[in-house]
Amino acid sequence: MAMKRERGRKPKKKVCSFCVDKVTSIDYKDLPKLRRYTTERGKILPRRISGNCAKHQRQMTLAVKRARNIALLPFTAE
């Protein structure tokens, strides 16, 4: 018996929230925004999940790492 392949709709492309707000740079001191892009374990969310463009994903990753180094964000959450 051959199974029919279900054709669903493609998921909607996520839009970079930084591009929508026309943000030029991401500040490492903006903790509420940075926490939005980390998991509850403290890992940085990948682009395919967060919906960021490549440019803003790089800036956001750098900002999270800077915030971790000066102890604004934890390296791991337990």
XYZ file of C-alpha atoms in Angstrom:
78
model
C 0.000 0.000 0.000
C 1.389 3.316 -1.018
C 0.852 6.128 1.445
C -0.391 9.446 0.170
C 1.878 12.318 0.818
C 0.068 15.112 2.591
C 0.657 18.520 1.140
C 0.418 21.162 3.789
C 1.030 24.833 3.506
C 4.572 26.071 3.857
C 5.195 27.811 7.160
C 5.111 31.578 6.944
C 8.562 33.150 6.588
C 9.550 34.854 9.806
C 10.475 38.508 9.515
C 13.494 39.993 11.251
C 12.129 42.164 14.049
C 15.260 44.318 14.010
C 14.780 45.124 10.292
C 11.113 45.962 10.870
C 12.060 48.384 13.666
C 14.976 49.710 11.546
C 17.534 49.034 14.279
C 21.076 49.897 13.205
C 22.929 48.303 16.129
C 22.013 45.979 18.975
C 23.149 47.070 22.436
C 24.511 44.475 24.868
C 22.917 46.387 27.782
C 19.380 45.874 26.429
C 18.697 42.730 28.485
C 14.964 42.256 27.834
C 15.595 42.165 24.087
C 18.576 39.814 24.440
C 16.673 37.451 26.732
C 14.019 37.124 24.050
C 16.619 35.498 21.787
C 17.990 33.015 24.323
C 16.454 29.799 25.603
C 15.596 29.186 29.248
C 18.896 27.280 29.416
C 20.793 30.347 28.217
C 21.564 29.171 24.681
C 21.306 31.576 21.762
C 18.398 30.808 19.433
C 19.371 30.003 15.823
C 18.210 32.090 12.875
C 15.696 29.559 11.624
C 13.847 29.746 14.946
C 14.283 33.430 15.832
C 13.623 34.695 12.294
C 16.494 37.190 12.310
C 18.376 38.118 9.163
C 22.061 37.167 8.990
C 23.328 40.667 9.779
C 21.207 41.110 12.888
C 21.791 37.522 14.039
C 25.543 38.207 14.065
C 25.051 41.472 15.962
C 22.688 39.831 18.429
C 25.087 36.921 19.030
C 27.946 39.342 19.673
C 25.776 41.377 22.063
C 24.754 38.242 24.015
C 28.388 37.144 24.289
C 29.442 40.611 25.502
C 26.634 40.639 28.069
C 27.750 37.204 29.292
C 31.369 38.328 29.650
C 30.467 41.231 31.919
C 27.965 39.085 33.858
C 24.756 40.758 32.692
C 23.529 37.419 31.306
C 24.403 33.977 32.676
C 26.432 31.542 30.597
C 24.075 28.781 31.705
C 20.796 28.937 33.564
C 20.166 26.254 36.144
